Short mmCIF file of C-alpha atoms in Angstrom, two decimals:
data_model
loop_
_atom_site.label_atom_id
_atom_site.label_comp_id
_atom_site.label_asym_id
_atom_site.label_seq_id
_atom_site.Cartn_x
_atom_site.Cartn_y
_atom_site.Cartn_z
CA UNK O 1 0.01 0.00 0.00
CA UNK O 2 2.98 2.31 0.39
CA UNK O 3 4.15 1.78 -3.15
CA UNK O 4 2.78 4.42 -5.52
CA UNK O 5 4.00 2.41 -8.50
CA UNK O 6 5.17 -1.10 -9.39
CA UNK O 7 8.85 -0.15 -9.55
CA UNK O 8 9.36 0.27 -5.81
CA UNK O 9 7.53 -2.95 -5.05
CA UNK O 10 9.93 -4.79 -7.35
CA UNK O 11 12.89 -3.22 -5.58
CA UNK O 12 11.53 -4.32 -2.22
CA UNK O 13 11.18 -7.87 -3.35
CA UNK O 14 14.67 -7.87 -4.78
CA UNK O 15 16.07 -6.46 -1.54
CA UNK O 16 14.16 -8.98 0.57
CA UNK O 17 15.28 -11.83 -1.71
CA UNK O 18 18.91 -10.82 -1.23
CA UNK O 19 18.51 -10.61 2.53
CA UNK O 20 16.85 -14.04 2.65
CA UNK O 21 19.56 -15.63 0.56
CA UNK O 22 22.39 -14.31 2.65
CA UNK O 23 20.77 -15.45 5.91
CA UNK O 24 19.44 -18.76 4.72
CA UNK O 25 21.92 -21.00 6.45
CA UNK O 26 19.44 -23.05 8.47
CA UNK O 27 18.68 -26.60 7.39
CA UNK O 28 15.23 -25.83 6.09
CA UNK O 29 16.39 -22.74 4.23
CA UNK O 30 14.46 -20.39 6.53
CA UNK O 31 15.97 -17.94 8.98
CA UNK O 32 15.22 -18.26 12.66
CA UNK O 33 13.36 -14.95 12.46
CA UNK O 34 11.12 -16.26 9.63
CA UNK O 35 10.43 -19.43 11.61
CA UNK O 36 9.51 -17.49 14.77
CA UNK O 37 7.33 -15.10 12.80
CA UNK O 38 5.50 -18.10 11.31
CA UNK O 39 5.07 -19.63 14.77
CA UNK O 40 3.72 -16.33 16.15
CA UNK O 41 1.31 -15.97 13.22
CA UNK O 42 0.06 -19.52 13.85
CA UNK O 43 -0.32 -18.81 17.59
CA UNK O 44 -2.28 -15.63 16.84
CA UNK O 45 -4.46 -17.16 14.11
CA UNK O 46 -5.44 -20.04 16.42
CA UNK O 47 -6.02 -17.74 19.40
CA UNK O 48 -3.31 -19.53 21.40
CA UNK O 49 -1.19 -16.46 22.22
CA UNK O 50 -0.57 -12.87 21.13
CA UNK O 51 3.17 -12.53 20.58
CA UNK O 52 4.81 -10.15 18.08
CA UNK O 53 8.22 -9.16 16.83
CA UNK O 54 8.93 -5.52 17.59
CA UNK O 55 9.86 -3.39 14.58
CA UNK O 56 13.54 -2.62 14.08
CA UNK O 57 14.20 0.82 15.58
CA UNK O 58 15.26 3.33 12.94
CA UNK O 59 16.44 6.89 13.45
CA UNK O 60 14.68 8.90 10.78
CA UNK O 61 16.75 11.92 9.76
CA UNK O 62 15.23 13.12 6.50
CA UNK O 63 11.78 12.60 5.03
CA UNK O 64 10.64 13.72 1.60
CA UNK O 65 6.93 14.38 1.07
CA UNK O 66 6.13 14.01 -2.62
CA UNK O 67 2.77 15.31 -3.89
CA UNK O 68 0.06 12.63 -4.15
CA UNK O 69 2.20 9.79 -2.83
CA UNK O 70 3.53 8.36 0.43
CA UNK O 71 6.25 10.09 2.49
CA UNK O 72 9.70 8.72 1.62
CA UNK O 73 12.45 8.40 4.22
CA UNK O 74 15.57 9.54 2.35
CA UNK O 75 18.00 9.30 5.26
CA UNK O 76 17.76 6.95 8.20
CA UNK O 77 20.00 4.84 10.41
CA UNK O 78 19.52 1.55 12.18
CA UNK O 79 19.51 2.01 15.95
CA UNK O 80 20.48 -0.58 18.53
CA UNK O 81 17.34 -2.07 20.12
CA UNK O 82 17.07 -1.25 23.84
CA UNK O 83 14.94 -4.30 24.60
CA UNK O 84 14.50 -7.81 23.23
CA UNK O 85 12.93 -8.47 19.85
CA UNK O 86 9.78 -10.36 20.82
CA UNK O 87 7.09 -10.00 23.46
CA UNK O 88 3.43 -10.65 24.12
CA UNK O 89 0.99 -12.60 26.25
CA UNK O 90 0.23 -16.31 26.78
CA UNK O 91 -2.25 -17.71 29.33
CA UNK O 92 -2.22 -14.32 31.08
CA UNK O 93 1.58 -14.35 31.47
CA UNK O 94 3.87 -11.75 29.96
CA UNK O 95 6.30 -13.36 27.48
CA UNK O 96 9.59 -11.71 26.47
CA UNK O 97 12.45 -13.18 24.51
CA UNK O 98 15.39 -12.66 22.20
CA UNK O 99 16.38 -15.01 19.35
CA UNK O 100 19.90 -15.58 18.03
CA UNK O 101 21.29 -17.75 15.28
CA UNK O 102 24.96 -18.78 15.18
CA UNK O 103 27.05 -20.55 12.53
CA UNK O 104 29.48 -21.54 15.26
CA UNK O 105 29.38 -25.34 15.73
CA UNK O 106 30.80 -25.63 19.21
CA UNK O 107 29.78 -22.56 21.20
CA UNK O 108 27.43 -19.56 21.46
CA UNK O 109 29.43 -16.32 21.78
CA UNK O 110 27.94 -14.04 24.45
CA UNK O 111 28.85 -11.05 22.26
CA UNK O 112 25.59 -11.84 20.46
CA UNK O 113 23.73 -10.31 23.42
CA UNK O 114 24.02 -6.70 24.54
CA UNK O 115 24.32 -5.59 28.13
CA UNK O 116 21.18 -3.44 28.01
CA UNK O 117 19.25 -6.48 26.74
CA UNK O 118 20.40 -8.46 29.80
CA UNK O 119 19.32 -5.54 31.99
CA UNK O 120 15.91 -5.56 30.28
CA UNK O 121 15.55 -9.35 30.68
CA UNK O 122 16.43 -9.13 34.39
CA UNK O 123 13.74 -6.51 34.84
CA UNK O 124 11.17 -8.73 33.09
CA UNK O 125 12.02 -11.60 35.44
CA UNK O 126 11.81 -9.28 38.48
CA UNK O 127 8.32 -8.17 37.37
CA UNK O 128 7.14 -11.78 37.08
CA UNK O 129 7.36 -12.34 33.34
CA UNK O 130 8.51 -15.43 31.41
CA UNK O 131 11.79 -14.54 29.73
CA UNK O 132 14.17 -16.64 27.66
CA UNK O 133 16.62 -16.82 24.79
CA UNK O 134 16.13 -18.90 21.65
CA UNK O 135 19.46 -20.05 20.20
CA UNK O 136 19.77 -21.76 16.84
CA UNK O 137 22.91 -23.65 15.90
CA UNK O 138 22.43 -23.49 12.14
CA UNK O 139 25.22 -25.98 11.44
CA UNK O 140 23.41 -28.58 13.56
CA UNK O 141 19.91 -27.51 12.50
CA UNK O 142 19.00 -27.38 16.20
CA UNK O 143 17.12 -24.70 18.09
CA UNK O 144 17.24 -24.40 21.90
CA UNK O 145 15.18 -22.60 24.53
CA UNK O 146 17.36 -21.26 27.32
CA UNK O 147 15.61 -19.72 30.35
CA UNK O 148 16.84 -16.17 31.04
CA UNK O 149 17.93 -17.24 34.53
CA UNK O 150 20.41 -19.72 32.99
CA UNK O 151 21.67 -17.07 30.57
CA UNK O 152 22.23 -14.62 33.47
CA UNK O 153 24.46 -17.17 35.20
CA UNK O 154 26.83 -17.34 32.21
CA UNK O 155 26.59 -13.61 31.56
CA UNK O 156 27.46 -12.64 35.13
CA UNK O 157 30.24 -15.18 35.13
CA UNK O 158 31.67 -13.56 32.00
CA UNK O 159 31.51 -10.12 33.64
CA UNK O 160 33.57 -11.57 36.48
CA UNK O 161 36.27 -12.74 34.11
CA UNK O 162 34.68 -16.02 33.01
CA UNK O 163 34.24 -17.46 29.55
CA UNK O 164 32.99 -15.26 26.71
CA UNK O 165 30.83 -17.99 25.21
CA UNK O 166 28.61 -20.91 26.26
CA UNK O 167 29.51 -24.37 24.96
CA UNK O 168 27.10 -26.18 22.67
CA UNK O 169 27.02 -29.18 25.09
CA UNK O 170 26.10 -26.89 27.99
CA UNK O 171 23.21 -25.39 26.02
CA UNK O 172 22.07 -28.85 24.95
CA UNK O 173 22.19 -30.00 28.60
CA UNK O 174 20.79 -26.97 30.41
CA UNK O 175 18.46 -25.72 27.65
CA UNK O 176 15.48 -27.40 26.00
CA UNK O 177 15.39 -28.42 22.37
CA UNK O 178 12.52 -26.60 20.64
CA UNK O 179 10.34 -29.06 18.74
CA UNK O 180 9.51 -28.55 15.07
CA UNK O 181 5.80 -28.23 14.36
CA UNK O 182 4.50 -28.03 10.81
CA UNK O 183 2.68 -24.72 11.39
CA UNK O 184 4.74 -23.35 14.27
CA UNK O 185 8.18 -24.20 12.97
CA UNK O 186 9.85 -23.11 16.20
CA UNK O 187 7.21 -24.37 18.62
CA UNK O 188 8.58 -22.64 21.75
CA UNK O 189 5.19 -22.56 23.52
CA UNK O 190 5.59 -26.36 23.92
CA UNK O 191 8.57 -25.65 26.21
CA UNK O 192 6.68 -22.91 28.12
CA UNK O 193 3.80 -25.37 28.63
CA UNK O 194 6.26 -27.87 30.08
CA UNK O 195 8.04 -25.35 32.33
CA UNK O 196 5.17 -23.16 33.56
CA UNK O 197 1.72 -24.68 33.05
CA UNK L 1 26.51 6.63 17.91
CA UNK L 2 25.32 6.17 14.34
CA UNK L 3 26.55 9.59 13.27
CA UNK L 4 30.00 9.42 11.71
CA UNK L 5 30.24 13.21 11.75
CA UNK L 6 28.67 16.22 13.43
CA UNK L 7 26.62 17.21 10.36
CA UNK L 8 24.10 14.40 10.62
CA UNK L 9 23.64 14.89 14.30
CA UNK L 10 22.76 18.54 13.66
CA UNK L 11 20.26 17.50 11.04
CA UNK L 12 18.67 15.07 13.46
CA UNK L 13 18.26 17.68 16.12
CA UNK L 14 16.78 20.08 13.63
CA UNK L 15 14.34 17.45 12.39
CA UNK L 16 13.31 16.48 15.93
CA UNK L 17 12.87 20.13 16.89
CA UNK L 18 10.53 20.64 13.94
CA UNK L 19 8.54 17.57 14.83
CA UNK L 20 8.22 18.67 18.47
CA UNK L 21 7.09 22.14 17.50
CA UNK L 22 4.36 20.96 15.17
CA UNK L 23 2.95 18.52 17.74
CA UNK L 24 3.33 20.71 20.81
CA UNK L 25 -0.32 21.62 21.28
CA UNK L 26 -0.71 20.31 24.83
CA UNK L 27 -0.91 22.74 27.71
CA UNK L 28 2.54 21.98 29.03
CA UNK L 29 4.07 22.15 25.57
CA UNK L 30 4.83 18.41 25.55
CA UNK L 31 3.23 15.86 23.30
CA UNK L 32 1.28 12.97 24.81
CA UNK L 33 3.95 10.64 23.44
CA UNK L 34 6.72 12.58 25.20
CA UNK L 35 4.75 12.56 28.46
CA UNK L 36 4.15 8.80 28.26
CA UNK L 37 7.79 8.14 27.37
CA UNK L 38 8.82 10.19 30.44
CA UNK L 39 6.37 8.23 32.63
CA UNK L 40 7.68 4.91 31.29
CA UNK L 41 11.30 5.99 31.88
CA UNK L 42 10.38 6.95 35.46
CA UNK L 43 8.56 3.61 35.98
CA UNK L 44 11.59 1.71 34.63
CA UNK L 45 14.20 3.73 36.57
CA UNK L 46 12.34 3.19 39.83
CA UNK L 47 11.75 -0.52 39.13
CA UNK L 48 7.97 -0.02 39.19
CA UNK L 49 7.18 -1.47 35.76
CA UNK L 50 8.81 -2.31 32.45
CA UNK L 51 6.74 -0.66 29.74
CA UNK L 52 8.09 0.56 26.40
CA UNK L 53 6.95 2.28 23.24
CA UNK L 54 7.37 0.03 20.23
CA UNK L 55 9.48 1.50 17.41
CA UNK L 56 7.58 2.88 14.41
CA UNK L 57 7.53 0.14 11.73
CA UNK L 58 9.43 1.19 8.62
CA UNK L 59 9.69 -0.68 5.32
CA UNK L 60 13.35 -0.41 4.36
CA UNK L 61 13.73 -0.46 0.56
CA UNK L 62 17.27 0.72 -0.11
CA UNK L 63 20.33 0.78 2.12
CA UNK L 64 23.67 2.32 1.26
CA UNK L 65 26.80 0.92 2.96
CA UNK L 66 29.50 3.60 2.92
CA UNK L 67 33.05 2.53 3.77
CA UNK L 68 34.04 3.10 7.41
CA UNK L 69 30.67 4.43 8.53
CA UNK L 70 27.19 3.29 9.48
CA UNK L 71 24.71 1.90 6.92
CA UNK L 72 22.39 4.62 5.58
CA UNK L 73 18.77 3.91 4.70
CA UNK L 74 18.26 5.90 1.50
CA UNK L 75 14.69 4.78 0.76
CA UNK L 76 12.12 3.76 3.33
CA UNK L 77 8.39 4.07 3.98
CA UNK L 78 6.34 4.33 7.13
CA UNK L 79 4.13 1.26 7.60
CA UNK L 80 0.88 1.09 9.51
CA UNK L 81 1.44 -0.49 12.94
CA UNK L 82 -0.41 -3.83 13.29
CA UNK L 83 -0.61 -3.57 17.09
CA UNK L 84 -0.81 -0.83 19.70
CA UNK L 85 2.11 1.46 20.47
CA UNK L 86 2.94 0.52 24.06
CA UNK L 87 3.27 -2.69 26.01
CA UNK L 88 5.08 -4.24 28.94
CA UNK L 89 4.66 -5.72 32.38
CA UNK L 90 3.44 -4.42 35.74
CA UNK L 91 3.01 -6.55 38.92
CA UNK L 92 3.20 -9.67 36.73
CA UNK L 93 0.34 -8.47 34.48
CA UNK L 94 0.74 -7.84 30.77
CA UNK L 95 0.01 -4.19 29.90
CA UNK L 96 -0.97 -3.07 26.41
CA UNK L 97 -2.28 0.30 25.30
CA UNK L 98 -2.64 2.89 22.57
CA UNK L 99 -2.45 6.67 23.10
CA UNK L 100 -4.22 9.33 21.04
CA UNK L 101 -4.29 13.08 21.22
CA UNK L 102 -7.13 15.12 19.70
CA UNK L 103 -7.58 18.84 19.15
CA UNK L 104 -11.33 18.29 18.97
CA UNK L 105 -13.00 19.90 21.99
CA UNK L 106 -16.26 18.00 22.07
CA UNK L 107 -15.64 14.48 20.82
CA UNK L 108 -13.04 11.80 20.12
CA UNK L 109 -13.34 10.56 16.51
CA UNK L 110 -13.10 6.77 16.29
CA UNK L 111 -11.24 7.16 13.00
CA UNK L 112 -8.17 7.68 15.22
CA UNK L 113 -8.18 3.93 15.88
CA UNK L 114 -7.69 1.25 13.24
CA UNK L 115 -9.69 -1.93 13.01
CA UNK L 116 -6.64 -4.20 13.30
CA UNK L 117 -5.72 -2.37 16.52
CA UNK L 118 -9.16 -3.15 17.95
CA UNK L 119 -8.67 -6.78 16.91
CA UNK L 120 -5.30 -6.80 18.66
CA UNK L 121 -6.75 -5.20 21.84
CA UNK L 122 -9.58 -7.75 21.94
CA UNK L 123 -7.02 -10.54 21.71
CA UNK L 124 -5.03 -9.03 24.61
CA UNK L 125 -8.19 -8.93 26.77
CA UNK L 126 -9.02 -12.53 25.79
CA UNK L 127 -5.55 -13.64 26.90
CA UNK L 128 -5.95 -11.94 30.30
CA UNK L 129 -3.99 -8.74 29.77
CA UNK L 130 -4.74 -5.20 30.94
CA UNK L 131 -5.61 -3.15 27.88
CA UNK L 132 -6.74 0.46 27.51
CA UNK L 133 -6.69 3.66 25.50
CA UNK L 134 -5.20 6.94 26.70
CA UNK L 135 -7.00 9.92 25.18
CA UNK L 136 -5.79 13.49 25.52
CA UNK L 137 -8.05 16.40 24.77
CA UNK L 138 -5.29 18.95 24.14
CA UNK L 139 -7.69 21.90 24.12
CA UNK L 140 -8.82 21.00 27.68
CA UNK L 141 -5.35 19.86 28.81
CA UNK L 142 -7.00 16.67 30.10
CA UNK L 143 -5.88 13.09 29.67
CA UNK L 144 -8.21 10.14 30.19
CA UNK L 145 -7.77 6.41 30.68
CA UNK L 146 -10.46 4.41 28.92
CA UNK L 147 -10.59 0.65 29.52
CA UNK L 148 -10.48 -1.30 26.24
CA UNK L 149 -13.81 -2.94 27.13
CA UNK L 150 -15.50 0.51 27.10
CA UNK L 151 -13.84 1.39 23.81
CA UNK L 152 -15.06 -1.90 22.27
CA UNK L 153 -18.66 -0.99 23.15
CA UNK L 154 -18.48 2.27 21.16
CA UNK L 155 -16.46 0.67 18.36
CA UNK L 156 -18.89 -2.20 17.88
CA UNK L 157 -21.78 0.26 18.06
CA UNK L 158 -20.18 2.29 15.25
CA UNK L 159 -19.76 -0.87 13.15
CA UNK L 160 -23.52 -1.46 13.56
CA UNK L 161 -24.32 2.02 12.24
CA UNK L 162 -23.80 3.99 15.46
CA UNK L 163 -21.90 7.21 16.04
CA UNK L 164 -18.44 7.67 14.55
CA UNK L 165 -17.10 9.42 17.64
CA UNK L 166 -17.32 9.35 21.42
CA UNK L 167 -18.49 12.52 23.19
CA UNK L 168 -16.10 14.29 25.55
CA UNK L 169 -18.66 14.05 28.39
CA UNK L 170 -19.01 10.29 27.86
CA UNK L 171 -15.24 9.85 28.09
CA UNK L 172 -15.10 12.08 31.19
CA UNK L 173 -17.91 9.99 32.78
CA UNK L 174 -16.92 6.47 31.75
CA UNK L 175 -13.15 6.99 31.67
CA UNK L 176 -10.73 7.96 34.43
CA UNK L 177 -8.79 11.21 34.47
CA UNK L 178 -5.06 10.42 34.52
CA UNK L 179 -3.33 12.34 37.30
CA UNK L 180 -0.29 14.51 36.63
CA UNK L 181 2.81 13.44 38.54
CA UNK L 182 6.00 15.51 38.42
CA UNK L 183 8.15 12.59 37.19
CA UNK L 184 5.45 10.47 35.52
CA UNK L 185 3.62 13.23 33.73
CA UNK L 186 0.87 10.86 32.58
CA UNK L 187 0.68 8.71 35.68
CA UNK L 188 -1.54 5.96 34.23
CA UNK L 189 -0.31 3.30 36.66
CA UNK L 190 -2.29 5.14 39.34
CA UNK L 191 -5.48 4.23 37.45
CA UNK L 192 -4.35 0.60 36.99
CA UNK L 193 -3.65 0.43 40.74
CA UNK L 194 -7.20 1.61 41.42
CA UNK L 195 -8.84 -0.74 38.90
CA UNK L 196 -6.79 -3.94 39.29
CA UNK L 197 -4.71 -4.04 42.48
#
């Protein structure tokens, strides 16, 4: 609806196609983000939960207002998100999580998470929410659910001079493998059901 | 941090100043959004609640990657949000709301709300969340809290051929006036405390 003519629509599709290709290193050829979006859409469509990805924050610097067509942002910059990427509600509980994909086969580097995101996640836990991290090891085609409380342990350890990454075996042992579901390809609510309900 | 040189930063400030000026029709010279952001920052800083404004969704069409500086979005379009603008957690409860400011002195036009936002708000209520609308009548300098359930009544009535707006008196009677607090200028948690805790 924001494309006054076919040309821009074509450009969008081209751009999106390039993005998809460069990120498509998961076994099923879909990014973790696409899988989670599909799961969330399925959860919403079936009335199971209302969970959304937050838009990417963008600093808009210049906007051009052409006559008879939509405003065009002509200068903008990606900003660092101050929270996690996903949140919503399930069975009356507040849900909040971040999702990260790594090509690394043996460990998950903690540099994938920002300090302000940890601060946000701690605040969610303090307020009684359900908070976690979804980690996909694309080389193994495996996706794990790691409770925020477990993540905090390794994060705080790192701050105190500990390891800068979490080993794959540790995540496999202390996390929960997220089952594949035809319509909810990253069926993380199955883990929440097991842990909380 | 995304400004490789002083020039862009200046442009940003200029742009933001223009935006503020054009929206500054509230009594205290602050927009409703600025007041709510200040309240949310106060709630977060004092550990009272974790509630955030979601970023404005933008369709990024073209990105330029200059050497040795941040990626620049050179073509983007504002998208219509599919949910409400604010959500978070308070006392373990999921909070979700939309905020609207009107210059109209006698009524709040329902055209300010989109149908998919109503659908989203109904889903939040169904899942056990606390959902509401904040309405500011800038001409009166008054801000009201209207429970989503009340809004649905007028919305559904409109769908069935009823009035396309809600009268100021109705909102004043059926809503709750949001108190001003020095640090939480739109102190909506005071109303939630009264209604839910």
